[in-house]
Coordinates of C-alpha atoms and ligand atoms in Angstrom, one line a residue:
M1 CA 128.0 121.3 84.3
T2 CA 126.3 117.8 85.4
Q3 CA 127.8 114.3 84.5
R4 CA 125.6 112.1 83.1
L5 CA 126.7 108.7 84.0
L6 CA 126.0 105.8 82.5
P7 CA 124.5 102.5 83.9
D8 CA 127.0 100.4 84.1
E9 CA 130.4 99.5 87.0
P10 CA 132.2 102.5 85.9
G11 CA 129.4 105.2 86.3
I12 CA 128.3 103.3 89.2
A13 CA 131.2 104.0 90.4
A14 CA 131.8 107.2 90.1
A15 CA 128.1 108.7 91.4
A16 CA 129.2 106.3 94.8
R17 CA 132.4 107.9 95.0
L18 CA 130.7 111.7 94.0
L19 CA 128.2 111.0 97.3
Q20 CA 131.1 109.6 99.8
E21 CA 132.9 113.4 98.6
G22 CA 129.4 114.4 99.4
A23 CA 127.8 116.1 96.4
C24 CA 124.2 115.7 95.3
V25 CA 123.4 113.2 92.7
A26 CA 120.6 112.6 91.2
F27 CA 119.5 108.1 90.2
P28 CA 116.2 106.3 89.2
T29 CA 114.4 104.6 91.3
E30 CA 111.3 102.5 90.3
T31 CA 109.0 105.7 91.4
V32 CA 111.0 108.7 90.1
Y33 CA 114.2 109.8 89.8
G34 CA 116.0 111.2 93.2
L35 CA 118.2 113.6 94.7
G36 CA 120.4 112.2 96.3
A37 CA 123.4 112.9 99.2
N38 CA 124.6 111.5 102.2
A39 CA 122.0 110.9 105.3
L40 CA 125.0 111.3 107.6
D41 CA 126.3 114.3 106.0
D42 CA 124.7 117.9 107.3
G43 CA 127.1 119.8 104.8
A44 CA 126.0 117.0 101.3
V45 CA 121.9 117.2 102.6
A46 CA 122.0 121.0 102.5
G47 CA 123.4 120.7 98.6
I48 CA 119.4 118.6 98.4
Y49 CA 117.5 121.5 98.8
A50 CA 120.2 124.6 97.7
A51 CA 119.3 123.3 94.4
K52 CA 116.3 121.6 94.6
G53 CA 115.0 125.1 95.9
R54 CA 113.0 123.4 98.3
P55 CA 111.7 124.8 101.9
S56 CA 114.0 124.0 105.0
F57 CA 111.4 122.5 107.0
N58 CA 109.9 119.3 104.0
P59 CA 111.3 116.7 105.3
L60 CA 113.4 114.2 103.6
I61 CA 112.9 110.4 103.1
T62 CA 116.2 108.3 103.8
H63 CA 116.6 104.8 101.6
L64 CA 118.5 102.4 102.5
A65 CA 120.8 99.4 100.9
G66 CA 118.3 96.3 102.3
A67 CA 115.3 96.2 105.2
A68 CA 117.7 94.7 107.9
D69 CA 118.6 98.4 108.5
A70 CA 115.4 100.1 109.2
A71 CA 116.8 99.2 112.6
R72 CA 119.8 101.8 112.4
F73 CA 118.0 104.3 112.8
A74 CA 113.9 103.9 113.9
E75 CA 112.4 102.0 116.7
V76 CA 110.9 99.8 114.2
P77 CA 107.2 98.6 115.4
A78 CA 105.7 94.9 114.5
A79 CA 103.7 95.9 112.3
A80 CA 105.9 97.3 109.6
E81 CA 107.2 93.4 110.1
R82 CA 103.8 92.6 108.3
L83 CA 104.7 95.0 105.2
E84 CA 107.7 93.1 104.7
R85 CA 106.6 92.1 101.1
F86 CA 105.9 96.1 100.0
W87 CA 110.7 96.4 100.7
P88 CA 112.6 96.3 98.5
G89 CA 109.5 98.2 97.0
P90 CA 107.6 102.0 96.5
L91 CA 106.2 102.2 100.1
T92 CA 108.2 105.3 102.3
L93 CA 107.6 103.9 106.2
V94 CA 107.5 107.2 108.8
L95 CA 109.2 105.3 112.1
P96 CA 109.6 106.5 116.1
L97 CA 113.7 107.3 114.9
R98 CA 116.7 105.8 117.6
D99 CA 118.6 108.0 119.4
D100 CA 121.0 106.8 118.0
A101 CA 121.2 107.0 114.6
G102 CA 123.5 109.6 113.4
I103 CA 121.2 111.5 111.0
A104 CA 121.9 115.0 109.4
P105 CA 119.3 116.8 110.9
R106 CA 119.1 118.7 107.5
V107 CA 117.1 114.9 107.1
L108 CA 115.0 115.6 109.8
A109 CA 113.8 118.6 109.5
G110 CA 113.3 118.5 112.8
H111 CA 110.6 115.3 113.4
R112 CA 111.7 113.1 115.9
S113 CA 110.7 110.4 113.3
I114 CA 112.6 109.2 109.5
A115 CA 111.3 108.3 107.1
L116 CA 112.5 105.4 105.4
R117 CA 112.1 103.3 101.9
V118 CA 114.3 100.7 100.4
P119 CA 113.8 101.0 97.0
A120 CA 112.5 98.1 94.4
H121 CA 114.7 99.4 91.2
P122 CA 118.4 97.4 90.1
L123 CA 120.3 100.9 90.1
A124 CA 119.1 101.9 93.1
R125 CA 119.9 99.3 95.6
K126 CA 123.7 99.8 93.1
L127 CA 123.7 102.6 94.1
L128 CA 123.2 101.9 97.6
K129 CA 125.7 99.0 97.6
A130 CA 128.6 100.9 96.3
S131 CA 128.4 104.1 98.5
G132 CA 128.0 102.3 101.4
L133 CA 125.5 105.2 102.9
P134 CA 122.1 105.6 103.5
L135 CA 120.6 108.7 100.6
A136 CA 118.3 111.0 101.2
A137 CA 117.0 111.3 98.2
P138 CA 114.0 113.8 97.5
S139 CA 112.3 114.0 94.1
A140 CA 114.7 115.5 91.4
N141 CA 113.0 119.0 90.7
P142 CA 112.7 122.1 91.4
S143 CA 111.0 122.4 94.1
G144 CA 107.4 122.5 93.3
R145 CA 107.9 121.0 89.4
I146 CA 106.5 118.3 88.2
S147 CA 108.0 114.7 89.3
P148 CA 111.6 113.6 86.7
T149 CA 110.6 110.0 85.8
T150 CA 113.6 110.9 83.0
A151 CA 117.3 111.5 83.2
Q152 CA 116.6 114.1 80.6
H153 CA 113.2 115.3 83.0
V154 CA 116.5 115.4 86.0
L155 CA 118.8 117.9 83.7
E156 CA 115.9 119.6 82.3
G157 CA 115.6 121.5 86.4
L158 CA 118.6 120.7 87.2
D159 CA 121.4 121.0 84.8
G160 CA 124.1 123.0 86.6
R161 CA 123.0 122.7 90.0
I162 CA 124.0 119.1 91.2
A163 CA 127.8 117.1 90.2
A164 CA 126.3 114.1 87.9
V165 CA 122.6 111.9 87.7
L166 CA 122.4 108.3 86.5
D167 CA 121.1 107.6 83.8
G168 CA 118.7 104.3 83.9
G169 CA 115.8 105.1 81.2
P170 CA 112.2 105.7 82.1
C171 CA 111.1 104.8 85.7
Q172 CA 108.6 102.2 86.2
V173 CA 105.8 103.0 88.6
G174 CA 105.9 107.1 87.5
V175 CA 105.0 108.3 90.4
E176 CA 105.9 108.2 94.3
S177 CA 106.3 105.7 97.2
T178 CA 103.1 105.9 99.6
I179 CA 104.0 107.1 102.7
L180 CA 102.8 105.2 105.4
D181 CA 103.0 106.6 109.8
L182 CA 103.5 104.1 111.7
T183 CA 104.1 106.1 114.1
G184 CA 100.2 105.2 116.0
P185 CA 97.7 104.8 114.5
P186 CA 98.4 103.6 110.5
R187 CA 98.2 106.6 108.6
L188 CA 98.5 107.1 105.0
L189 CA 100.5 110.3 104.3
R190 CA 100.7 110.3 100.2
A191 CA 99.1 108.2 98.4
G192 CA 101.7 106.3 95.6
G193 CA 103.6 103.9 94.2
V194 CA 101.6 100.7 97.0
P195 CA 98.0 101.0 96.6
A196 CA 96.7 101.7 99.8
E197 CA 94.3 99.4 99.1
A198 CA 97.2 96.1 100.1
L199 CA 98.2 97.9 103.0
E200 CA 94.8 97.3 104.2
E201 CA 94.7 94.0 103.4
A202 CA 98.6 93.1 105.0
L203 CA 98.2 95.2 108.1
G204 CA 94.7 93.7 108.0
T205 CA 92.6 97.6 109.5
A206 CA 91.4 100.2 107.5
L207 CA 93.8 103.1 107.3
I208 CA 94.0 107.4 108.9
R209 CA 93.8 108.8 105.8
A210 CA 94.9 112.4 105.5
E211 CA 95.5 112.1 102.6
G212 CA 93.5 114.4 99.8
E213 CA 94.0 116.9 101.7
V214 CA 94.9 119.6 99.1
S215 CA 95.4 122.5 101.2
E216 CA 97.5 126.0 101.7
A217 CA 99.0 124.8 105.1
P218 CA 100.9 121.3 105.0
V219 CA 99.1 118.4 106.4
A220 CA 101.8 116.4 107.1
P221 CA 104.9 117.8 105.5
G222 CA 105.6 118.8 101.8
M223 CA 101.8 118.7 100.7
L224 CA 101.9 121.3 99.4
S225 CA 99.2 122.0 97.0
S226 CA 101.5 123.9 94.1
H227 CA 103.9 120.9 93.8
Y228 CA 103.5 119.3 91.1
A229 CA 102.1 122.1 89.2
P230 CA 103.3 121.9 84.8
R231 CA 103.1 125.3 83.1
A232 CA 100.2 124.8 81.3
G233 CA 96.8 125.2 84.2
V234 CA 95.5 121.6 84.6
R235 CA 92.0 120.9 85.2
L236 CA 90.1 117.8 86.6
N237 CA 87.8 115.5 85.5
V238 CA 86.8 116.4 82.7
T239 CA 84.3 114.8 79.7
E240 CA 83.8 117.8 77.2
P241 CA 87.4 120.5 77.1
L242 CA 86.2 123.3 76.6
P243 CA 87.5 124.8 73.9
G244 CA 91.4 126.0 74.5
E245 CA 91.6 123.2 76.6
T246 CA 93.4 119.5 75.2
L247 CA 91.8 116.6 76.8
L248 CA 94.4 114.2 78.6
G249 CA 92.1 110.4 77.7
F250 CA 92.0 107.6 79.9
G251 CA 90.9 105.5 77.7
P252 CA 88.8 105.4 75.0
V253 CA 88.5 108.8 74.3
K254 CA 89.7 111.5 71.3
S255 CA 92.9 113.1 71.9
D256 CA 96.3 113.4 71.5
W257 CA 97.6 112.4 74.8
T258 CA 96.1 110.4 76.9
L259 CA 97.5 108.7 80.7
S260 CA 96.2 104.2 79.2
E261 CA 93.9 104.4 76.2
S262 CA 93.2 101.4 77.6
G263 CA 92.0 102.5 80.9
D264 CA 94.7 101.0 82.8
L265 CA 95.8 102.5 86.0
D266 CA 99.7 101.1 86.4
E267 CA 100.6 102.5 83.7
A268 CA 98.5 106.2 84.2
A269 CA 101.1 106.9 86.4
A270 CA 104.0 105.0 84.6
N271 CA 102.7 107.6 82.2
L272 CA 101.6 110.3 84.3
F273 CA 104.6 112.6 84.9
T274 CA 106.5 112.5 81.2
R275 CA 102.4 113.6 79.9
L276 CA 102.9 116.4 81.6
H277 CA 106.0 117.5 80.4
Q278 CA 105.4 116.3 77.3
M279 CA 102.4 118.9 77.3
D280 CA 104.3 121.4 78.9
A281 CA 107.4 120.9 76.4
A282 CA 104.5 120.7 73.3
G283 CA 103.7 124.4 74.5
V284 CA 99.8 123.4 75.9
R285 CA 98.6 126.5 77.8
A286 CA 95.6 124.2 79.7
I287 CA 94.8 120.9 80.3
A288 CA 91.8 119.1 80.9
V289 CA 92.4 115.3 82.6
A290 CA 89.6 113.0 82.1
P291 CA 87.5 111.1 85.3
I292 CA 90.5 108.8 86.5
P293 CA 88.8 106.2 88.8
G294 CA 90.0 106.5 92.1
E295 CA 91.6 102.6 92.9
G296 CA 94.1 101.3 93.0
L297 CA 97.3 103.5 91.5
G298 CA 94.3 105.5 90.9
L299 CA 94.4 107.4 94.3
A300 CA 97.8 108.5 94.2
I301 CA 97.1 109.5 90.2
N302 CA 94.5 111.6 91.1
D303 CA 96.7 113.4 94.4
R304 CA 99.0 114.2 92.2
L305 CA 96.4 115.7 89.9
A306 CA 94.9 117.5 92.2
R307 CA 97.9 119.1 92.7
A308 CA 98.8 119.8 89.5
A309 CA 95.7 121.6 89.2
A310 CA 96.1 123.4 92.5
P311 CA 95.9 127.3 92.6
R312 CA 99.4 128.5 92.4
D313 CA 101.1 132.0 94.3
Ligands
LIG401 O1 109.3 107.5 95.3 C1 109.2 108.0 96.1 O2 109.3 108.3 97.3 C2 110.1 109.5 95.6 C3 112.0 108.6 95.8 C4 113.0 109.5 94.5 O3 112.3 107.8 96.8 N1 111.1 110.5 97.4 C5 110.4 111.3 97.3 O4 110.7 112.1 97.5 O5 109.0 111.2 96.8 P1 110.2 113.8 98.7 O6 111.0 114.4 98.9 O7 109.4 114.3 97.2 O8 108.9 113.5 99.1 C6 109.2 112.9 100.4 C7 107.8 113.0 101.4 C8 107.7 115.0 102.2 O9 106.3 115.3 101.7 C9 108.2 114.5 102.9 O10 106.9 115.8 103.4 C10 108.2 113.8 103.9 O11 108.3 112.7 102.6 N2 108.4 112.8 105.0 C11 110.3 113.2 104.8 N3 110.2 112.8 106.6 C12 108.7 112.5 107.2 C13 108.8 112.6 108.1 N4 109.3 112.5 109.3 N5 107.2 111.9 109.1 C14 106.2 112.9 108.1 N6 106.0 112.8 106.8 C15 108.1 113.2 106.1
LIG402 MG1 108.9 115.1 95.4

């Protein structure tokens, strides 16, 4: 049985203790729920891969309490300083690993770089402080399934497989962090909660864009095509659903299901995974998604939808 912990002092203290003992605990971030473990303890991190059924070649993001901690684990390039305003927040930076980082090998999965993020969610921040640990945390879903944006979603996928979930209610951003590789010229590895345009403006340069390549081999690690799969089939860019399809709308269209009736991309991102979960639970067999503009958070939404629609094995 997985404990459901309340978002109060005793709940946070219990979660912190479990993490210090090497257990896996799910916790809310502003993007999605993460499945956390002590990033310095390889045995603890093994528990994440086991609980999720995650392929061992897919490295994890290390979550930190503050931006100042980044220098303990990574060589921080000058470009990172121009991005200071996005931490805490939904931005992950891939940076050259320090030789003396002491990070558990399973977090890195053989890479010489490390993915770091300082989450903004108050509960995540309290948990990071209370545990005193860097926390490795992928999204708290079984590998290949839809990411969780509520504690209930976490339990639907992982009940009995993890020690506890800290229940902080629904996540505000709703799509995972933007991943920016700064080991060379700035490269967008995954569109996410910080719009690519905002990063380009802060850096004063265009990003190399690797995302959106839905392929069989992971281009950047973790870019597996059948990610985020609901049980229903998914077809994109649909203005006229076929018979048997249920429309997932965006903007003023006639449907029981919508990402945002007013056509707001931030709202659509916040609703995305919840709608896919709900449509699965309602037994919808075929989802037809209305066109979503590709700017702002629309880039991340379209990326996740393309993966949901990709053929599975
Ligand atoms: O918003 C988020 O980022 C959430 C919350 C929990 O923080 N986490 C998340 O983790 O989405 P996950 O494991 O689902 O996705 C992490 C991605 C993977 O695609 C992984 O391949 C990539 O980060 N990654 C991790 N370390 C990397 C590295 N050294 N180089 C390139 N990509 C890396
Ligand atoms: Mg994930």
